[in-house]
XYZ file of N, CA, C and O in Angstrom:
456
model
N 114.227 83.466 99.282
C 113.048 84.147 99.070
C 112.239 83.415 97.969
O 112.824 83.156 96.932
N 110.887 83.225 98.341
C 110.171 82.457 97.281
C 109.623 83.363 96.102
O 109.735 84.588 96.295
N 109.204 82.728 95.105
C 108.758 83.599 93.863
C 107.633 84.386 94.267
O 107.421 85.482 93.561
N 106.700 83.915 95.026
C 105.419 84.682 95.303
C 105.787 85.978 96.054
O 105.352 86.999 95.853
N 106.782 85.843 97.006
C 107.208 87.095 97.730
C 108.019 87.918 96.862
O 107.828 89.160 97.007
N 108.851 87.386 95.948
C 109.555 88.318 94.924
C 108.530 89.082 94.088
O 108.754 90.287 93.816
N 107.530 88.360 93.691
C 106.460 89.126 92.898
C 105.631 90.156 93.549
O 105.525 91.228 93.055
N 105.406 89.864 94.803
C 104.733 90.868 95.665
C 105.809 92.167 95.812
O 105.247 93.385 95.751
N 107.020 91.953 96.073
C 107.979 93.104 96.317
C 108.190 93.985 95.046
O 108.516 95.124 95.223
N 108.040 93.284 93.912
C 108.085 94.138 92.567
C 107.086 95.175 92.495
O 107.289 96.144 91.857
N 106.029 95.062 93.177
C 104.919 96.061 93.184
C 104.815 96.945 94.396
O 103.971 97.853 94.494
N 105.736 96.676 95.290
C 105.699 97.536 96.535
C 106.258 98.913 96.219
O 107.277 99.080 95.625
N 105.381 99.946 96.631
C 105.921 101.296 96.502
C 107.210 101.516 97.231
O 107.399 100.940 98.373
N 108.091 102.319 96.782
C 109.297 102.634 97.521
C 109.240 103.815 98.429
O 110.222 104.111 99.079
N 108.072 104.532 98.389
C 107.797 105.613 99.316
C 106.288 105.486 99.698
O 105.432 105.109 98.856
N 106.040 105.811 100.941
C 104.658 106.008 101.483
C 104.602 107.337 102.143
O 105.427 107.794 102.816
N 103.396 108.016 102.012
C 103.303 109.282 102.702
C 102.415 109.066 104.053
O 101.434 108.411 103.919
N 103.033 109.530 105.121
C 102.451 109.233 106.489
C 102.494 110.619 106.998
O 103.424 111.198 107.381
N 101.233 111.203 107.227
C 101.171 112.574 107.661
C 101.854 113.536 106.652
O 101.594 113.486 105.459
N 102.619 114.459 107.216
C 103.333 115.315 106.299
C 104.601 114.841 105.666
O 105.220 115.604 104.934
N 105.071 113.538 105.971
C 106.365 113.120 105.516
C 106.226 111.964 104.538
O 105.345 111.124 104.753
N 107.173 111.923 103.700
C 107.386 110.695 102.836
C 108.366 109.766 103.527
O 109.413 110.234 104.010
N 107.952 108.591 103.680
C 108.836 107.597 104.347
C 109.330 106.626 103.146
O 108.596 106.162 102.341
N 110.661 106.489 103.167
C 111.209 105.517 102.140
C 111.100 104.169 102.604
O 111.166 103.870 103.811
N 110.859 103.196 101.691
C 110.851 101.791 102.017
C 112.163 101.184 101.440
O 112.288 101.286 100.229
N 112.934 100.701 102.209
C 114.244 100.140 101.812
C 114.328 98.678 102.079
O 113.973 98.193 103.180
N 114.710 97.899 101.028
C 114.822 96.453 101.214
C 116.268 96.072 101.549
O 117.190 96.573 100.855
N 116.491 95.137 102.476
C 117.836 94.627 102.804
C 117.925 93.275 102.551
O 117.025 92.459 102.683
N 119.162 92.845 102.255
C 119.454 91.403 102.066
C 119.730 90.715 103.358
O 120.140 91.509 104.399
N 119.539 89.533 103.474
C 119.898 88.713 104.704
C 118.720 88.671 105.660
O 117.577 89.013 105.382
N 118.943 88.265 106.915
C 117.980 88.153 107.954
C 118.013 89.228 108.981
O 119.112 89.790 109.145
N 117.027 89.467 109.653
C 116.867 90.368 110.715
C 115.771 89.652 111.618
O 114.742 89.327 111.127
N 116.096 89.697 112.893
C 115.017 89.149 113.788
C 113.713 89.814 113.791
O 112.563 89.297 114.113
N 113.707 91.036 113.426
C 112.359 91.935 113.262
C 111.699 91.813 112.073
O 110.500 92.316 111.936
N 112.215 91.337 110.984
C 111.579 91.278 109.568
C 111.465 92.731 108.996
O 111.636 92.949 107.837
N 111.331 93.689 109.816
C 111.070 94.972 109.514
C 111.269 95.972 110.660
O 111.220 95.564 111.755
N 111.573 97.282 110.334
C 111.851 98.199 111.239
C 111.542 99.600 110.863
O 111.938 100.001 109.742
N 110.654 100.313 111.614
C 110.323 101.721 111.347
C 111.461 102.652 112.008
O 111.499 102.661 113.137
N 112.020 103.460 111.238
C 113.208 104.260 111.750
C 112.565 105.754 111.715
O 112.701 106.422 110.595
N 112.085 106.201 112.712
C 111.431 107.510 112.836
C 112.288 108.629 112.454
O 111.821 109.595 111.725
N 113.427 108.636 113.040
C 114.355 109.798 112.813
C 114.768 109.936 111.279
O 115.075 111.025 110.972
N 114.634 108.963 110.588
C 115.030 108.915 109.084
C 113.783 108.882 108.178
O 113.928 108.859 106.922
N 112.654 108.749 108.766
C 111.372 108.550 107.954
C 111.655 107.285 106.966
O 111.500 107.572 105.706
N 112.166 106.152 107.476
C 112.470 104.999 106.720
C 111.934 103.807 107.268
O 111.945 103.518 108.445
N 111.302 102.960 106.408
C 110.911 101.568 106.878
C 111.944 100.643 106.173
O 112.085 100.590 104.923
N 112.694 99.933 106.966
C 113.584 98.953 106.582
C 112.870 97.527 106.574
O 112.273 97.202 107.658
N 113.106 96.733 105.484
C 112.458 95.457 105.494
C 113.529 94.440 105.088
O 114.463 94.694 104.289
N 113.488 93.233 105.571
C 114.374 92.085 105.281
C 113.459 91.025 104.641
O 112.940 90.147 105.371
N 113.205 91.197 103.397
C 112.285 90.109 102.723
C 112.544 88.767 102.796
O 111.669 87.803 102.676
N 113.956 88.398 102.975
C 114.384 86.927 103.133
C 113.694 86.282 104.359
O 113.650 85.075 104.380
N 113.171 87.110 105.361
C 112.539 86.546 106.489
C 110.928 86.453 106.139
O 110.296 85.829 107.180
N 110.413 86.819 105.051
C 109.056 86.771 104.722
C 108.741 85.351 104.409
O 109.230 84.741 103.576
N 107.757 84.673 105.148
C 107.386 83.433 104.972
C 106.559 83.215 103.664
O 106.792 82.268 102.868
N 105.658 84.147 103.344
C 104.842 84.159 102.237
C 104.356 85.564 102.000
O 104.668 86.480 102.713
N 103.654 85.799 100.873
C 103.115 87.058 100.602
C 102.292 87.634 101.724
O 102.231 88.836 101.951
N 101.382 86.910 102.369
C 100.633 87.391 103.386
C 101.470 87.837 104.598
O 101.206 88.910 105.161
N 102.339 87.029 104.932
C 103.381 87.558 105.937
C 103.941 88.830 105.642
O 104.097 89.760 106.409
N 104.584 88.862 104.410
C 105.158 90.144 103.926
C 104.259 91.316 103.973
O 104.729 92.413 104.293
N 103.034 91.137 103.464
C 102.048 92.091 103.635
C 101.884 92.619 104.987
O 101.751 93.895 105.224
N 101.752 91.709 105.834
C 101.514 91.997 107.289
C 102.737 92.810 107.953
O 102.564 93.674 108.626
N 103.871 92.341 107.457
C 105.179 93.080 108.073
C 105.117 94.542 107.433
O 105.340 95.453 108.251
N 104.854 94.761 106.254
C 104.751 96.155 105.588
C 103.707 96.913 106.340
O 103.801 98.041 106.786
N 102.387 96.321 106.499
C 101.396 97.057 107.256
C 101.908 97.343 108.644
O 101.573 98.507 109.148
N 102.469 96.356 109.297
C 102.869 96.659 110.696
C 103.903 97.844 110.735
O 103.636 98.587 111.664
N 104.847 97.918 109.940
C 105.777 98.938 110.091
C 105.103 100.370 109.749
O 105.291 101.351 110.238
N 104.086 100.337 108.720
C 103.417 101.538 108.471
C 102.522 101.948 109.703
O 102.465 103.215 109.911
N 101.941 101.043 110.304
C 101.238 101.316 111.592
C 102.073 101.933 112.562
O 101.698 102.952 113.319
N 103.445 101.510 112.639
C 104.357 102.239 113.572
C 104.608 103.637 113.210
O 104.537 104.572 114.033
N 104.647 103.869 111.845
C 104.928 105.236 111.453
C 103.688 106.172 111.726
O 103.679 107.285 112.182
N 102.419 105.600 111.593
C 101.238 106.296 111.977
C 101.167 106.581 113.407
O 100.867 107.682 113.906
N 101.507 105.542 114.071
C 101.365 105.795 115.661
C 102.394 106.973 116.018
O 101.913 107.706 116.926
N 103.618 106.987 115.545
C 104.511 108.033 115.882
C 103.933 109.365 115.427
O 104.052 110.312 115.953
N 103.422 109.335 114.002
C 103.114 110.559 113.530
C 101.985 111.284 114.205
O 101.837 112.489 114.246
N 100.999 110.392 114.858
C 99.850 110.862 115.555
C 100.244 111.294 117.073
O 99.314 111.650 117.747
N 101.524 111.147 117.330
C 101.877 111.564 118.773
C 101.436 110.553 119.858
O 101.239 110.964 120.932
N 101.179 109.310 119.506
C 100.725 108.324 120.518
C 101.848 107.620 121.150
O 101.483 107.105 122.224
N 103.022 107.744 120.703
C 104.139 107.088 121.511
C 104.527 107.816 122.784
O 104.402 108.923 122.911
N 104.751 106.935 123.743
C 105.066 107.507 125.138
C 106.262 106.646 125.503
O 106.276 105.385 125.784
N 107.372 107.280 125.740
C 108.653 106.416 126.160
C 108.281 105.940 127.609
O 109.183 104.766 127.830
N 107.566 106.207 128.286
C 107.145 105.659 129.547
C 106.316 104.320 129.529
O 106.035 103.703 130.496
N 105.619 104.220 128.336
C 104.711 103.141 128.163
C 105.166 102.212 127.043
O 105.741 102.519 126.154
N 104.983 100.925 127.388
C 105.427 99.818 126.439
C 104.361 99.161 125.791
O 104.509 98.039 125.418
N 103.254 99.832 125.481
C 102.120 99.085 124.844
C 102.083 99.258 123.220
O 101.222 98.587 122.702
N 102.972 100.022 122.743
C 102.994 100.281 121.343
C 102.991 98.984 120.436
O 102.154 98.807 119.582
N 103.924 98.147 120.851
C 104.142 96.853 120.091
C 102.810 95.951 120.153
O 102.492 95.486 119.125
N 102.372 95.911 121.278
C 101.080 95.208 121.589
C 99.905 95.788 120.619
O 99.195 95.024 119.994
N 99.807 97.027 120.755
C 98.715 97.652 119.900
C 98.913 97.457 118.501
O 97.926 97.115 117.681
N 100.140 97.637 117.974
C 100.467 97.569 116.560
C 100.225 96.078 116.142
O 99.663 95.940 115.121
N 100.730 95.069 116.893
C 100.429 93.671 116.558
C 98.931 93.431 116.444
O 98.482 92.753 115.535
N 98.176 93.989 117.339
C 96.777 93.841 117.312
C 96.131 94.279 116.083
O 95.329 93.559 115.301
N 96.399 95.413 115.727
C 95.962 96.065 114.629
C 96.264 95.359 113.331
O 95.601 95.203 112.392
N 97.653 95.032 113.231
C 98.119 94.356 112.088
C 97.366 93.131 111.782
O 96.897 92.936 110.668
N 97.212 92.231 112.727
C 96.690 90.987 112.616
C 95.185 91.115 112.334
O 94.745 90.400 111.464
N 94.634 92.137 112.987
C 93.120 92.372 112.783
C 92.867 92.839 111.388
O 91.931 92.494 110.798
N 93.644 93.769 110.830
C 93.439 94.426 109.580
C 93.713 93.303 108.467
O 92.978 93.346 107.571
N 94.747 92.638 108.581
C 95.130 91.629 107.616
C 93.959 90.498 107.562
O 93.619 90.248 106.446
N 93.524 90.090 108.733
C 92.371 89.196 108.792
C 91.094 89.802 108.065
O 90.448 89.216 107.259
N 90.812 91.131 108.403
C 89.685 91.806 107.897
C 89.710 91.846 106.324
O 88.830 91.506 105.681
N 90.841 92.305 105.796
C 90.990 92.624 104.426
C 91.095 91.102 103.622
O 90.598 91.056 102.602
N 91.725 90.154 104.154
C 91.834 88.869 103.581
C 90.345 88.205 103.537
O 90.076 87.635 102.568
N 89.670 88.229 104.677
C 88.423 87.643 104.676
C 87.374 88.340 104.029
O 86.250 87.814 103.883
N 87.436 89.646 103.711
C 86.517 90.525 103.171
C 86.930 91.367 102.073
O 86.997 92.509 101.990
N 87.463 90.632 100.935
C 88.084 91.447 99.779
C 87.178 92.451 99.239
O 87.608 93.506 98.791
N 85.842 92.159 99.246
C 84.811 93.212 98.660
C 84.868 94.354 99.621
O 84.730 95.512 98.928
N 85.013 94.291 100.878
C 85.193 95.555 101.710
C 86.353 96.323 101.333
O 86.304 97.553 101.283
N 87.523 95.684 101.129
C 88.645 96.501 100.688
C 88.570 97.165 99.439
O 88.855 98.263 99.181
N 87.817 96.399 98.464
C 87.606 97.100 97.181
C 86.668 98.382 97.296
O 86.848 99.335 96.713
N 85.601 98.155 98.167
C 84.775 99.256 98.567
C 85.482 100.483 99.077
O 85.212 101.596 98.839
N 86.211 100.176 100.146
C 87.070 101.196 100.787
C 87.987 101.980 99.729
O 87.991 103.178 99.770
N 88.711 101.220 98.807
C 89.461 101.872 97.790
C 88.585 102.754 96.891
O 89.034 103.829 96.540
N 87.462 102.223 96.455
C 86.600 102.993 95.713
C 86.141 104.250 96.529
O 86.053 105.479 95.847
N 85.878 104.187 97.685
C 85.382 105.352 98.554
C 86.468 106.450 98.727
O 86.214 107.526 98.938
N 87.684 106.037 98.534
C 88.854 106.943 98.704
C 89.320 107.631 97.546
O 90.132 108.564 97.493
N 88.649 107.421 96.355
C 88.994 108.042 95.186
C 88.435 109.516 95.038
O 87.438 109.674 95.566
């Protein structure tokens, strides 16, 4: 894992609140083909930071898994439908690009939420 990813992870909260539940964020050593995984039954987001290419990728993985938690929390999941990953990927990439390309917008959003 490179130094920039390590620095990013030092500031990562170990809990996030999604709806009524606190989700723990757990870092694992080694590789995993998914980089991250949202475990709904345990309200846990597992991450494998050794697979993060750089801080932007790591941020995207965390956002991706939080979006899965939101998706489940809002009752959008459907065992008969296989669109969740496609929807989450689209929003992850879209939001990362939006926030990266428009930092003033992200600052404004944070100000508006105080």
